[in-house]
mmCIF file of C-alpha atoms in Angstrom:
data_model
loop_
_atom_site.group_PDB
_atom_site.id
_atom_site.type_symbol
_atom_site.label_atom_id
_atom_site.label_comp_id
_atom_site.label_asym_id
_atom_site.label_seq_id
_atom_site.Cartn_x
_atom_site.Cartn_y
_atom_site.Cartn_z
ATOM 1 C CA MET T 1 126.217 -265.981 -81.855
ATOM 2 C CA ILE T 2 124.549 -263.620 -79.360
ATOM 3 C CA ASP T 3 125.271 -259.974 -79.574
ATOM 4 C CA SER T 4 123.406 -258.663 -76.339
ATOM 5 C CA ILE T 5 122.494 -260.055 -72.948
ATOM 6 C CA ILE T 6 119.577 -258.693 -71.080
ATOM 7 C CA VAL T 7 119.052 -259.708 -67.388
ATOM 8 C CA GLY T 8 115.422 -259.559 -66.475
ATOM 9 C CA ALA T 9 112.125 -259.600 -68.423
ATOM 10 C CA GLY T 10 110.304 -257.033 -66.850
ATOM 11 C CA PHE T 11 109.477 -253.578 -68.659
ATOM 12 C CA ALA T 12 112.988 -252.521 -68.711
ATOM 13 C CA GLY T 13 114.485 -255.780 -69.955
ATOM 14 C CA ALA T 14 111.761 -256.873 -72.325
ATOM 15 C CA VAL T 15 111.567 -253.234 -74.254
ATOM 16 C CA THR T 16 115.258 -253.005 -74.424
ATOM 17 C CA ALA T 17 115.270 -256.534 -75.766
ATOM 18 C CA GLU T 18 112.772 -255.898 -78.427
ATOM 19 C CA ARG T 19 114.440 -252.633 -79.683
ATOM 20 C CA LEU T 20 117.750 -254.329 -80.030
ATOM 21 C CA ALA T 21 116.247 -257.316 -81.578
ATOM 22 C CA SER T 22 114.358 -255.137 -84.140
ATOM 23 C CA ALA T 23 117.487 -253.403 -84.930
ATOM 24 C CA GLY T 24 118.950 -256.545 -85.999
ATOM 25 C CA LEU T 25 120.831 -257.815 -82.930
ATOM 26 C CA LYS T 26 120.670 -261.312 -81.501
ATOM 27 C CA VAL T 27 119.620 -260.966 -77.838
ATOM 28 C CA LEU T 28 119.434 -263.308 -74.911
ATOM 29 C CA VAL T 29 117.130 -262.716 -72.267
ATOM 30 C CA ILE T 30 117.896 -264.241 -68.884
ATOM 31 C CA GLU T 31 115.086 -264.338 -66.339
ATOM 32 C CA LYS T 32 115.358 -265.922 -62.878
ATOM 33 C CA HIS T 33 111.435 -266.421 -62.473
ATOM 34 C CA ASN T 34 109.452 -269.091 -64.384
ATOM 35 C CA HIS T 35 107.495 -266.080 -65.983
ATOM 36 C CA VAL T 36 108.096 -262.836 -67.921
ATOM 37 C CA ALA T 37 106.442 -259.496 -67.116
ATOM 38 C CA GLY T 38 108.484 -258.867 -63.741
ATOM 39 C CA HIS T 39 106.049 -257.602 -61.053
ATOM 40 C CA CYS T 40 103.475 -256.837 -63.929
ATOM 41 C CA PHE T 41 102.844 -260.763 -64.181
ATOM 42 C CA ASP T 42 99.251 -261.580 -64.193
ATOM 43 C CA TYR T 43 97.019 -264.731 -64.748
ATOM 44 C CA ARG T 44 93.527 -265.589 -65.228
ATOM 45 C CA SER T 45 92.181 -267.555 -62.047
ATOM 46 C CA ASP T 46 89.778 -270.551 -61.935
ATOM 47 C CA ASN T 47 87.045 -268.035 -61.291
ATOM 48 C CA GLY T 48 87.928 -266.122 -64.706
ATOM 49 C CA ILE T 49 89.349 -263.070 -62.843
ATOM 50 C CA ILE T 50 92.626 -261.606 -63.924
ATOM 51 C CA ILE T 51 94.875 -261.470 -60.958
ATOM 52 C CA HIS T 52 97.963 -259.242 -60.517
ATOM 53 C CA LYS T 53 100.225 -261.426 -58.599
ATOM 54 C CA TYR T 54 102.556 -258.762 -57.343
ATOM 55 C CA GLY T 55 99.796 -256.246 -56.653
ATOM 56 C CA PRO T 56 97.775 -254.014 -58.888
ATOM 57 C CA HIS T 57 99.367 -252.429 -61.932
ATOM 58 C CA LEU T 58 97.410 -249.386 -63.801
ATOM 59 C CA PHE T 59 99.052 -248.099 -66.849
ATOM 60 C CA HIS T 60 98.961 -244.545 -67.262
ATOM 61 C CA THR T 61 101.000 -241.889 -69.178
ATOM 62 C CA ASN T 62 100.850 -238.550 -70.898
ATOM 63 C CA ASN T 63 103.563 -239.891 -73.432
ATOM 64 C CA THR T 64 102.054 -240.532 -76.921
ATOM 65 C CA GLY T 65 105.063 -242.223 -77.999
ATOM 66 C CA VAL T 66 105.098 -244.845 -75.074
ATOM 67 C CA TRP T 67 101.417 -245.487 -75.543
ATOM 68 C CA GLU T 68 101.722 -246.200 -79.273
ATOM 69 C CA TYR T 69 104.807 -248.503 -78.703
ATOM 70 C CA LEU T 70 103.027 -250.546 -76.288
ATOM 71 C CA SER T 71 99.816 -250.480 -78.337
ATOM 72 C CA LYS T 72 101.730 -252.456 -81.011
ATOM 73 C CA PHE T 73 101.571 -255.572 -78.619
ATOM 74 C CA THR T 74 98.221 -255.078 -76.913
ATOM 75 C CA GLU T 75 94.832 -253.787 -77.101
ATOM 76 C CA TRP T 76 93.627 -251.836 -74.020
ATOM 77 C CA ASP T 77 90.646 -251.852 -71.812
ATOM 78 C CA VAL T 78 90.115 -248.297 -71.050
ATOM 79 C CA TYR T 79 90.211 -247.963 -67.311
ATOM 80 C CA GLN T 80 90.014 -244.807 -65.055
ATOM 81 C CA HIS T 81 91.407 -245.996 -61.604
ATOM 82 C CA LYS T 82 89.832 -244.531 -58.663
ATOM 83 C CA VAL T 83 90.877 -244.986 -54.986
ATOM 84 C CA LYS T 84 89.280 -244.317 -51.746
ATOM 85 C CA ALA T 85 90.853 -244.200 -48.307
ATOM 86 C CA PHE T 86 88.961 -245.354 -45.003
ATOM 87 C CA ILE T 87 89.072 -242.435 -42.579
ATOM 88 C CA ASP T 88 87.194 -241.959 -39.636
ATOM 89 C CA GLY T 89 84.466 -244.465 -40.793
ATOM 90 C CA GLN T 90 84.039 -242.650 -44.147
ATOM 91 C CA TYR T 91 85.462 -243.744 -47.509
ATOM 92 C CA ILE T 92 87.233 -240.575 -48.817
ATOM 93 C CA PRO T 93 88.413 -240.069 -52.472
ATOM 94 C CA ILE T 94 92.093 -240.003 -52.951
ATOM 95 C CA PRO T 95 93.795 -237.909 -53.839
ATOM 96 C CA PHE T 96 92.233 -235.685 -51.396
ATOM 97 C CA ASN T 97 90.118 -233.103 -53.538
ATOM 98 C CA LEU T 98 87.404 -230.416 -53.227
ATOM 99 C CA ASP T 99 84.687 -233.271 -52.579
ATOM 100 C CA SER T 100 86.993 -234.788 -49.974
ATOM 101 C CA ILE T 101 86.954 -231.518 -48.138
ATOM 102 C CA ARG T 102 83.226 -231.315 -47.932
ATOM 103 C CA MET T 103 83.133 -234.864 -46.534
ATOM 104 C CA VAL T 104 85.247 -234.146 -43.599
ATOM 105 C CA PHE T 105 84.670 -230.634 -42.642
ATOM 106 C CA PRO T 106 81.658 -228.577 -42.080
ATOM 107 C CA SER T 107 80.112 -226.745 -45.003
ATOM 108 C CA SER T 108 81.284 -223.268 -43.876
ATOM 109 C CA VAL T 109 84.786 -224.484 -43.292
ATOM 110 C CA ALA T 110 84.851 -226.406 -46.609
ATOM 111 C CA ASP T 111 83.483 -223.172 -48.443
ATOM 112 C CA ARG T 112 86.270 -221.062 -46.884
ATOM 113 C CA ILE T 113 88.952 -223.580 -47.570
ATOM 114 C CA GLU T 114 87.940 -224.153 -51.202
ATOM 115 C CA GLN T 115 87.716 -220.419 -51.934
ATOM 116 C CA LYS T 116 91.426 -219.976 -50.637
ATOM 117 C CA LEU T 117 92.708 -222.866 -52.551
ATOM 118 C CA LEU T 118 91.441 -221.510 -55.897
ATOM 119 C CA LYS T 119 92.939 -218.158 -54.831
ATOM 120 C CA TYR T 120 96.452 -219.594 -54.400
ATOM 121 C CA TYR T 121 96.485 -222.513 -56.745
ATOM 122 C CA LYS T 122 95.105 -223.300 -60.255
ATOM 123 C CA LEU T 123 91.826 -225.311 -60.768
ATOM 124 C CA ASN T 124 92.741 -229.030 -61.456
ATOM 125 C CA GLU T 125 96.357 -228.576 -60.185
ATOM 126 C CA LYS T 126 97.949 -231.272 -58.028
ATOM 127 C CA VAL T 127 99.649 -229.478 -55.068
ATOM 128 C CA PRO T 128 101.868 -231.697 -52.638
ATOM 129 C CA ILE T 129 101.076 -231.313 -49.041
ATOM 130 C CA LEU T 130 104.506 -230.107 -48.231
ATOM 131 C CA GLU T 131 103.794 -227.249 -50.712
ATOM 132 C CA LEU T 132 100.474 -226.385 -48.715
ATOM 133 C CA LYS T 133 102.236 -226.458 -45.367
ATOM 134 C CA LYS T 134 104.565 -223.621 -46.510
ATOM 135 C CA ASN T 135 101.465 -221.527 -47.232
ATOM 136 C CA ASP T 136 100.958 -218.690 -44.453
ATOM 137 C CA ASP T 137 97.208 -219.200 -44.539
ATOM 138 C CA LYS T 138 95.974 -220.964 -41.405
ATOM 139 C CA ASP T 139 93.186 -222.680 -43.195
ATOM 140 C CA ILE T 140 95.437 -224.127 -45.889
ATOM 141 C CA ASN T 141 97.727 -224.938 -43.191
ATOM 142 C CA MET T 142 94.797 -226.991 -41.177
ATOM 143 C CA LEU T 143 94.050 -228.734 -44.485
ATOM 144 C CA ALA T 144 97.794 -229.734 -45.131
ATOM 145 C CA ASP T 145 97.980 -230.930 -41.301
ATOM 146 C CA TYR T 146 94.740 -232.842 -41.758
ATOM 147 C CA VAL T 147 95.852 -234.551 -44.855
ATOM 148 C CA TYR T 148 99.232 -235.290 -43.321
ATOM 149 C CA GLU T 149 97.968 -236.801 -40.216
ATOM 150 C CA LYS T 150 94.926 -238.791 -41.496
ATOM 151 C CA ILE T 151 96.388 -239.999 -44.912
ATOM 152 C CA PHE T 152 99.897 -239.720 -45.154
ATOM 153 C CA LEU T 153 101.636 -240.227 -41.746
ATOM 154 C CA ASN T 154 100.510 -243.587 -40.550
ATOM 155 C CA TYR T 155 100.294 -245.059 -43.950
ATOM 156 C CA THR T 156 103.948 -243.838 -44.588
ATOM 157 C CA ALA T 157 105.007 -245.442 -41.352
ATOM 158 C CA LYS T 158 103.508 -248.814 -42.326
ATOM 159 C CA GLN T 159 104.581 -248.573 -45.965
ATOM 160 C CA TRP T 160 108.205 -247.756 -45.257
ATOM 161 C CA GLY T 161 108.747 -248.913 -41.488
ATOM 162 C CA MET T 162 109.944 -245.383 -40.477
ATOM 163 C CA ARG T 163 108.473 -241.990 -39.870
ATOM 164 C CA PRO T 164 108.283 -239.481 -42.831
ATOM 165 C CA GLU T 165 110.851 -237.241 -41.789
ATOM 166 C CA GLU T 166 113.330 -240.165 -42.224
ATOM 167 C CA ILE T 167 112.484 -240.692 -45.865
ATOM 168 C CA ASP T 168 113.524 -238.765 -48.915
ATOM 169 C CA SER T 169 111.255 -235.651 -49.710
ATOM 170 C CA SER T 170 110.555 -237.417 -53.184
ATOM 171 C CA VAL T 171 108.385 -239.690 -51.431
ATOM 172 C CA THR T 172 106.190 -236.942 -49.720
ATOM 173 C CA ALA T 173 105.930 -235.097 -52.767
ATOM 174 C CA ARG T 174 103.952 -237.954 -54.230
ATOM 175 C CA VAL T 175 100.957 -237.074 -51.786
ATOM 176 C CA PRO T 176 98.989 -234.239 -53.434
ATOM 177 C CA VAL T 177 95.896 -232.327 -52.853
ATOM 178 C CA PHE T 178 93.860 -231.888 -56.191
ATOM 179 C CA ILE T 179 92.246 -228.643 -56.600
ATOM 180 C CA GLY T 180 89.124 -229.870 -58.351
ATOM 181 C CA ARG T 181 86.423 -232.488 -58.235
ATOM 182 C CA ASP T 182 88.034 -235.196 -60.546
ATOM 183 C CA ASP T 183 88.113 -238.291 -58.351
ATOM 184 C CA ARG T 184 90.234 -240.275 -60.726
ATOM 185 C CA TYR T 185 93.651 -241.420 -59.142
ATOM 186 C CA PHE T 186 95.435 -240.512 -62.346
ATOM 187 C CA ASN T 187 94.816 -237.616 -64.658
ATOM 188 C CA ASP T 188 96.825 -238.770 -67.606
ATOM 189 C CA ARG T 189 95.701 -238.628 -71.115
ATOM 190 C CA TYR T 190 95.991 -242.429 -71.755
ATOM 191 C CA GLN T 191 94.942 -244.910 -69.079
ATOM 192 C CA GLY T 192 94.080 -248.517 -69.179
ATOM 193 C CA VAL T 193 95.050 -252.167 -68.674
ATOM 194 C CA PRO T 194 96.053 -254.735 -71.313
ATOM 195 C CA THR T 195 92.878 -256.440 -72.562
ATOM 196 C CA ARG T 196 94.528 -259.774 -72.190
ATOM 197 C CA GLY T 197 96.591 -258.963 -69.363
ATOM 198 C CA TYR T 198 100.184 -257.812 -68.792
ATOM 199 C CA THR T 199 101.650 -261.270 -69.108
ATOM 200 C CA LYS T 200 100.396 -261.636 -72.673
ATOM 201 C CA MET T 201 101.726 -258.097 -73.559
ATOM 202 C CA PHE T 202 105.052 -259.111 -72.497
ATOM 203 C CA GLU T 203 105.048 -262.506 -74.323
ATOM 204 C CA ASN T 204 104.256 -260.385 -77.537
ATOM 205 C CA ILE T 205 106.955 -257.905 -76.997
ATOM 206 C CA LEU T 206 109.523 -260.733 -76.494
ATOM 207 C CA ASP T 207 108.078 -262.891 -79.544
ATOM 208 C CA HIS T 208 110.831 -261.952 -82.056
ATOM 209 C CA PRO T 209 113.200 -264.294 -83.820
ATOM 210 C CA ASN T 210 116.118 -262.422 -82.775
ATOM 211 C CA ILE T 211 115.174 -263.106 -79.182
ATOM 212 C CA LYS T 212 116.074 -266.025 -77.037
ATOM 213 C CA LEU T 213 114.410 -266.468 -73.716
ATOM 214 C CA MET T 214 115.900 -268.321 -70.768
ATOM 215 C CA LEU T 215 113.475 -268.624 -67.535
ATOM 216 C CA ASN T 216 114.380 -270.173 -64.306
ATOM 217 C CA THR T 217 117.949 -269.036 -64.868
ATOM 218 C CA ASP T 218 119.932 -266.778 -62.589
ATOM 219 C CA PHE T 219 122.430 -264.530 -64.443
ATOM 220 C CA LYS T 220 125.449 -265.796 -62.358
ATOM 221 C CA GLU T 221 124.565 -269.474 -63.479
ATOM 222 C CA VAL T 222 125.755 -268.613 -66.949
ATOM 223 C CA CYS T 223 127.754 -265.186 -66.529
ATOM 224 C CA GLU T 224 130.627 -263.998 -64.269
ATOM 225 C CA LEU T 225 132.079 -260.489 -63.829
ATOM 226 C CA LYS T 226 135.622 -260.513 -63.158
ATOM 227 C CA ASP T 227 138.321 -257.795 -63.258
ATOM 228 C CA GLY T 228 136.174 -255.498 -65.492
ATOM 229 C CA GLU T 229 135.306 -258.164 -68.015
ATOM 230 C CA ILE T 230 132.120 -260.273 -68.401
ATOM 231 C CA TYR T 231 132.216 -264.004 -69.334
ATOM 232 C CA PHE T 232 129.363 -265.814 -70.665
ATOM 233 C CA ILE T 233 129.643 -269.747 -70.301
ATOM 234 C CA GLY T 234 133.332 -269.373 -69.423
ATOM 235 C CA LYS T 235 134.309 -267.102 -72.614
ATOM 236 C CA LYS T 236 134.794 -263.346 -72.552
ATOM 237 C CA PHE T 237 131.596 -261.628 -73.859
ATOM 238 C CA ASP T 238 132.274 -258.309 -75.664
ATOM 239 C CA GLY T 239 128.527 -257.366 -76.344
ATOM 240 C CA LYS T 240 126.156 -255.176 -74.583
ATOM 241 C CA VAL T 241 124.705 -256.311 -71.190
ATOM 242 C CA VAL T 242 121.872 -254.647 -69.838
ATOM 243 C CA TYR T 243 121.088 -255.620 -66.127
ATOM 244 C CA THR T 244 117.821 -254.898 -64.445
ATOM 245 C CA GLY T 245 118.234 -256.777 -61.204
ATOM 246 C CA MET T 246 119.419 -255.902 -57.725
ATOM 247 C CA VAL T 247 122.635 -253.898 -58.286
ATOM 248 C CA ASP T 248 124.104 -254.910 -54.740
ATOM 249 C CA GLU T 249 123.555 -258.643 -55.619
ATOM 250 C CA LEU T 250 125.236 -258.354 -58.815
ATOM 251 C CA PHE T 251 128.406 -257.181 -57.271
ATOM 252 C CA ASP T 252 128.149 -259.680 -54.235
ATOM 253 C CA PHE T 253 127.282 -256.918 -52.001
ATOM 254 C CA LYS T 254 130.667 -255.425 -52.165
ATOM 255 C CA PHE T 255 129.799 -252.249 -50.483
ATOM 256 C CA GLY T 256 126.971 -253.686 -48.254
ATOM 257 C CA GLU T 257 123.453 -254.440 -48.802
ATOM 258 C CA LEU T 258 120.725 -251.938 -50.041
ATOM 259 C CA PRO T 259 117.678 -252.079 -48.081
ATOM 260 C CA TYR T 260 114.303 -252.446 -49.726
ATOM 261 C CA ARG T 261 110.547 -252.704 -48.650
ATOM 262 C CA SER T 262 108.655 -255.969 -49.297
ATOM 263 C CA LEU T 263 104.932 -256.806 -49.153
ATOM 264 C CA LYS T 264 102.945 -259.844 -47.805
ATOM 265 C CA MET T 265 100.296 -260.695 -50.135
ATOM 266 C CA GLN T 266 97.161 -262.056 -48.746
ATOM 267 C CA PHE T 267 94.653 -263.249 -51.632
ATOM 268 C CA SER T 268 91.132 -264.171 -50.755
ATOM 269 C CA ASP T 269 88.029 -265.286 -52.836
ATOM 270 C CA ILE T 270 84.949 -263.911 -51.441
ATOM 271 C CA ASN T 271 81.680 -265.516 -52.271
ATOM 272 C CA GLN T 272 79.689 -262.328 -53.164
ATOM 273 C CA GLU T 273 79.560 -260.322 -56.374
ATOM 274 C CA SER T 274 81.201 -257.295 -54.991
ATOM 275 C CA TYR T 275 83.408 -256.555 -52.112
ATOM 276 C CA GLN T 276 84.031 -252.671 -52.010
ATOM 277 C CA SER T 277 82.827 -249.631 -53.813
ATOM 278 C CA ALA T 278 86.282 -249.024 -55.564
ATOM 279 C CA ALA T 279 88.904 -251.166 -56.965
ATOM 280 C CA THR T 280 91.237 -250.048 -54.347
ATOM 281 C CA VAL T 281 90.707 -248.984 -50.902
ATOM 282 C CA ASN T 282 93.539 -247.474 -48.867
ATOM 283 C CA TYR T 283 93.696 -248.181 -44.856
ATOM 284 C CA PRO T 284 96.110 -245.396 -43.592
ATOM 285 C CA ASN T 285 95.136 -245.926 -40.083
ATOM 286 C CA ASN T 286 94.251 -248.516 -37.188
ATOM 287 C CA TYR T 287 94.828 -251.776 -39.615
ATOM 288 C CA GLU T 288 98.073 -253.838 -40.353
ATOM 289 C CA PHE T 289 97.380 -253.754 -43.998
ATOM 290 C CA THR T 290 97.891 -250.575 -46.311
ATOM 291 C CA ARG T 291 95.204 -251.434 -48.998
ATOM 292 C CA ILE T 292 92.679 -253.816 -50.360
ATOM 293 C CA THR T 293 92.285 -254.423 -54.058
ATOM 294 C CA GLU T 294 89.339 -255.897 -55.879
ATOM 295 C CA PHE T 295 90.631 -257.086 -59.176
ATOM 296 C CA LYS T 296 87.357 -257.743 -61.117
ATOM 297 C CA LYS T 297 86.740 -253.866 -60.750
ATOM 298 C CA ILE T 298 89.814 -253.453 -62.968
ATOM 299 C CA HIS T 299 88.896 -255.598 -65.976
ATOM 300 C CA ARG T 300 85.194 -254.957 -65.226
ATOM 301 C CA LEU T 301 84.599 -258.691 -65.209
ATOM 302 C CA LYS T 302 81.515 -260.537 -64.150
ATOM 303 C CA SER T 303 81.455 -263.162 -61.628
ATOM 304 C CA GLU T 304 79.334 -264.327 -58.606
ATOM 305 C CA ILE T 305 82.831 -264.730 -56.803
ATOM 306 C CA THR T 306 85.184 -261.920 -56.323
ATOM 307 C CA THR T 307 89.090 -261.920 -55.442
ATOM 308 C CA ILE T 308 90.668 -259.311 -53.012
ATOM 309 C CA LEU T 309 94.229 -258.742 -52.213
ATOM 310 C CA LYS T 310 95.283 -257.105 -48.665
ATOM 311 C CA GLU T 311 98.963 -255.760 -48.997
ATOM 312 C CA MET T 312 100.870 -255.679 -45.638
ATOM 313 C CA PRO T 313 104.290 -254.182 -45.831
ATOM 314 C CA ASP T 314 107.226 -255.899 -44.678
ATOM 315 C CA GLU T 315 111.084 -255.597 -44.279
ATOM 316 C CA TYR T 316 112.992 -257.159 -47.131
ATOM 317 C CA ARG T 317 114.912 -260.160 -46.166
ATOM 318 C CA ARG T 318 117.272 -261.662 -48.855
ATOM 319 C CA GLY T 319 116.336 -265.123 -49.911
ATOM 320 C CA GLU T 320 112.785 -265.028 -48.025
ATOM 321 C CA ASN T 321 110.481 -262.554 -49.730
ATOM 322 C CA THR T 322 110.557 -260.065 -52.758
ATOM 323 C CA PRO T 323 112.164 -256.761 -52.958
ATOM 324 C CA TYR T 324 109.574 -254.004 -54.099
ATOM 325 C CA TYR T 325 110.539 -250.550 -53.299
ATOM 326 C CA PRO T 326 114.030 -249.178 -52.648
ATOM 327 C CA VAL T 327 114.131 -247.258 -49.243
ATOM 328 C CA PHE T 328 115.294 -243.718 -50.217
ATOM 329 C CA THR T 329 117.607 -242.063 -47.431
ATOM 330 C CA GLY T 330 120.738 -240.131 -47.904
ATOM 331 C CA GLU T 331 122.937 -243.038 -46.510
ATOM 332 C CA ASN T 332 121.133 -245.606 -48.876
ATOM 333 C CA GLN T 333 121.769 -243.369 -51.851
ATOM 334 C CA ARG T 334 125.589 -243.077 -51.122
ATOM 335 C CA ILE T 335 125.898 -246.715 -50.906
ATOM 336 C CA TYR T 336 124.122 -246.941 -54.411
ATOM 337 C CA GLU T 337 126.617 -244.338 -55.783
ATOM 338 C CA GLN T 338 129.467 -246.754 -54.927
ATOM 339 C CA TYR T 339 127.782 -249.463 -56.849
ATOM 340 C CA ALA T 340 126.858 -247.213 -59.741
ATOM 341 C CA GLU T 341 130.556 -246.003 -59.842
ATOM 342 C CA TYR T 342 131.931 -249.495 -59.908
ATOM 343 C CA ALA T 343 129.579 -250.698 -62.608
ATOM 344 C CA LYS T 344 131.401 -248.163 -64.799
ATOM 345 C CA THR T 345 134.612 -250.306 -64.672
ATOM 346 C CA TYR T 346 132.713 -252.921 -66.708
ATOM 347 C CA SER T 347 132.625 -250.783 -70.165
ATOM 348 C CA ASN T 348 129.981 -253.064 -71.850
ATOM 349 C CA LEU T 349 127.413 -253.141 -68.747
ATOM 350 C CA SER T 350 124.507 -250.861 -68.278
ATOM 351 C CA LEU T 351 122.239 -250.838 -65.289
ATOM 352 C CA LEU T 352 118.621 -249.912 -65.957
ATOM 353 C CA GLY T 353 115.440 -250.053 -64.002
ATOM 354 C CA ARG T 354 114.040 -249.779 -60.411
ATOM 355 C CA LEU T 355 116.318 -252.408 -58.782
ATOM 356 C CA ALA T 356 119.495 -251.684 -60.868
ATOM 357 C CA GLU T 357 119.293 -248.169 -60.493
ATOM 358 C CA TYR T 358 117.887 -247.945 -57.022
ATOM 359 C CA ARG T 359 115.139 -245.469 -57.897
ATOM 360 C CA TYR T 360 111.392 -245.557 -58.284
ATOM 361 C CA TYR T 361 110.030 -245.630 -61.921
ATOM 362 C CA ASP T 362 106.362 -245.633 -62.952
ATOM 363 C CA MET T 363 105.761 -248.227 -65.839
ATOM 364 C CA ASP T 364 105.655 -245.553 -68.515
ATOM 365 C CA ASP T 365 108.711 -243.876 -67.267
ATOM 366 C CA ILE T 366 110.790 -247.052 -67.467
ATOM 367 C CA VAL T 367 109.275 -247.625 -70.932
ATOM 368 C CA MET T 368 110.482 -244.294 -72.016
ATOM 369 C CA GLU T 369 113.897 -244.684 -70.556
ATOM 370 C CA SER T 370 114.330 -247.958 -72.086
ATOM 371 C CA LEU T 371 113.293 -246.668 -75.425
ATOM 372 C CA SER T 372 115.820 -243.969 -75.013
ATOM 373 C CA LYS T 373 118.625 -245.925 -74.055
ATOM 374 C CA THR T 374 118.494 -248.314 -76.855
ATOM 375 C CA ASN T 375 118.365 -245.429 -79.259
ATOM 376 C CA GLU T 376 121.672 -244.530 -77.937
ATOM 377 C CA CYS T 377 123.285 -248.169 -78.552
#
């Protein structure tokens, strides 16, 4: 007997399944890929390097409960992620900080900008560039314009395939200037990567006697949604169904396709010990790719060969590539809201996660949301 069906074995699906199983329910997890962990899936290459197949995932959170929950299923390698951007021939710390300012402006100008930033904003505060642009001070405005033009504008155009003004302001809000000299990409209390990789952590999360896992299985191969009812292998299913996949696909694109951005992943083994000075280097201008990640620097592995990943943004094409990021525009949100409203006609169906809710989640946010939702069940 199955009490609940979870569609997807990424963070949303795995955490939800584990919590329901630990509460005594029999849970079936359906995953269309041949692996668990969703886009966090990783593996150890022949060179001994842990590779993140769908791009780098660095866990960070200020939520003690989330950290302690995941720590039941993994040990951690403490890892402080640092990113640089290649701008006008220099590798500049990102987010842009007080040291970045001194690298790109003459010292007298940098001194003046720093003094004004510390006058208007708090030390060690992250200030979005759009907030800086609202400041009447001409030096702070100049800084905001520089960061916008050199770091944000072209990177955004490549990443999203449109100009920044066409994108929801929540995207631009994610580009800050850091009022300090901390060059870490994240400033959260807890930061790290699973010692044995994300895939092993997910396997541990799903290793419960009340959980049955079906890989290589599309939800619609075994389930059908019809007239407000859900059927499992031809029989009406009254238990809870949590769906974490693409919501437009779930309802056969009833209200139209929701657009996503995808990525072309170009992996290369390089016959040298180190390729670049940071684990990730962003290329906001002049190049087809947006960033290069060198994986051995994440797990601090020793090898005479290193593996890099170049990411090249691409339009999502159904059936041809992978959907990574929802495209946040007012029109797309209106389409999604039609799907969300229609989903309510199925009383035992819940939408959860980035694809199902058509929104961006950090990893810790979706863990927290999954824990919260299962407490409500």
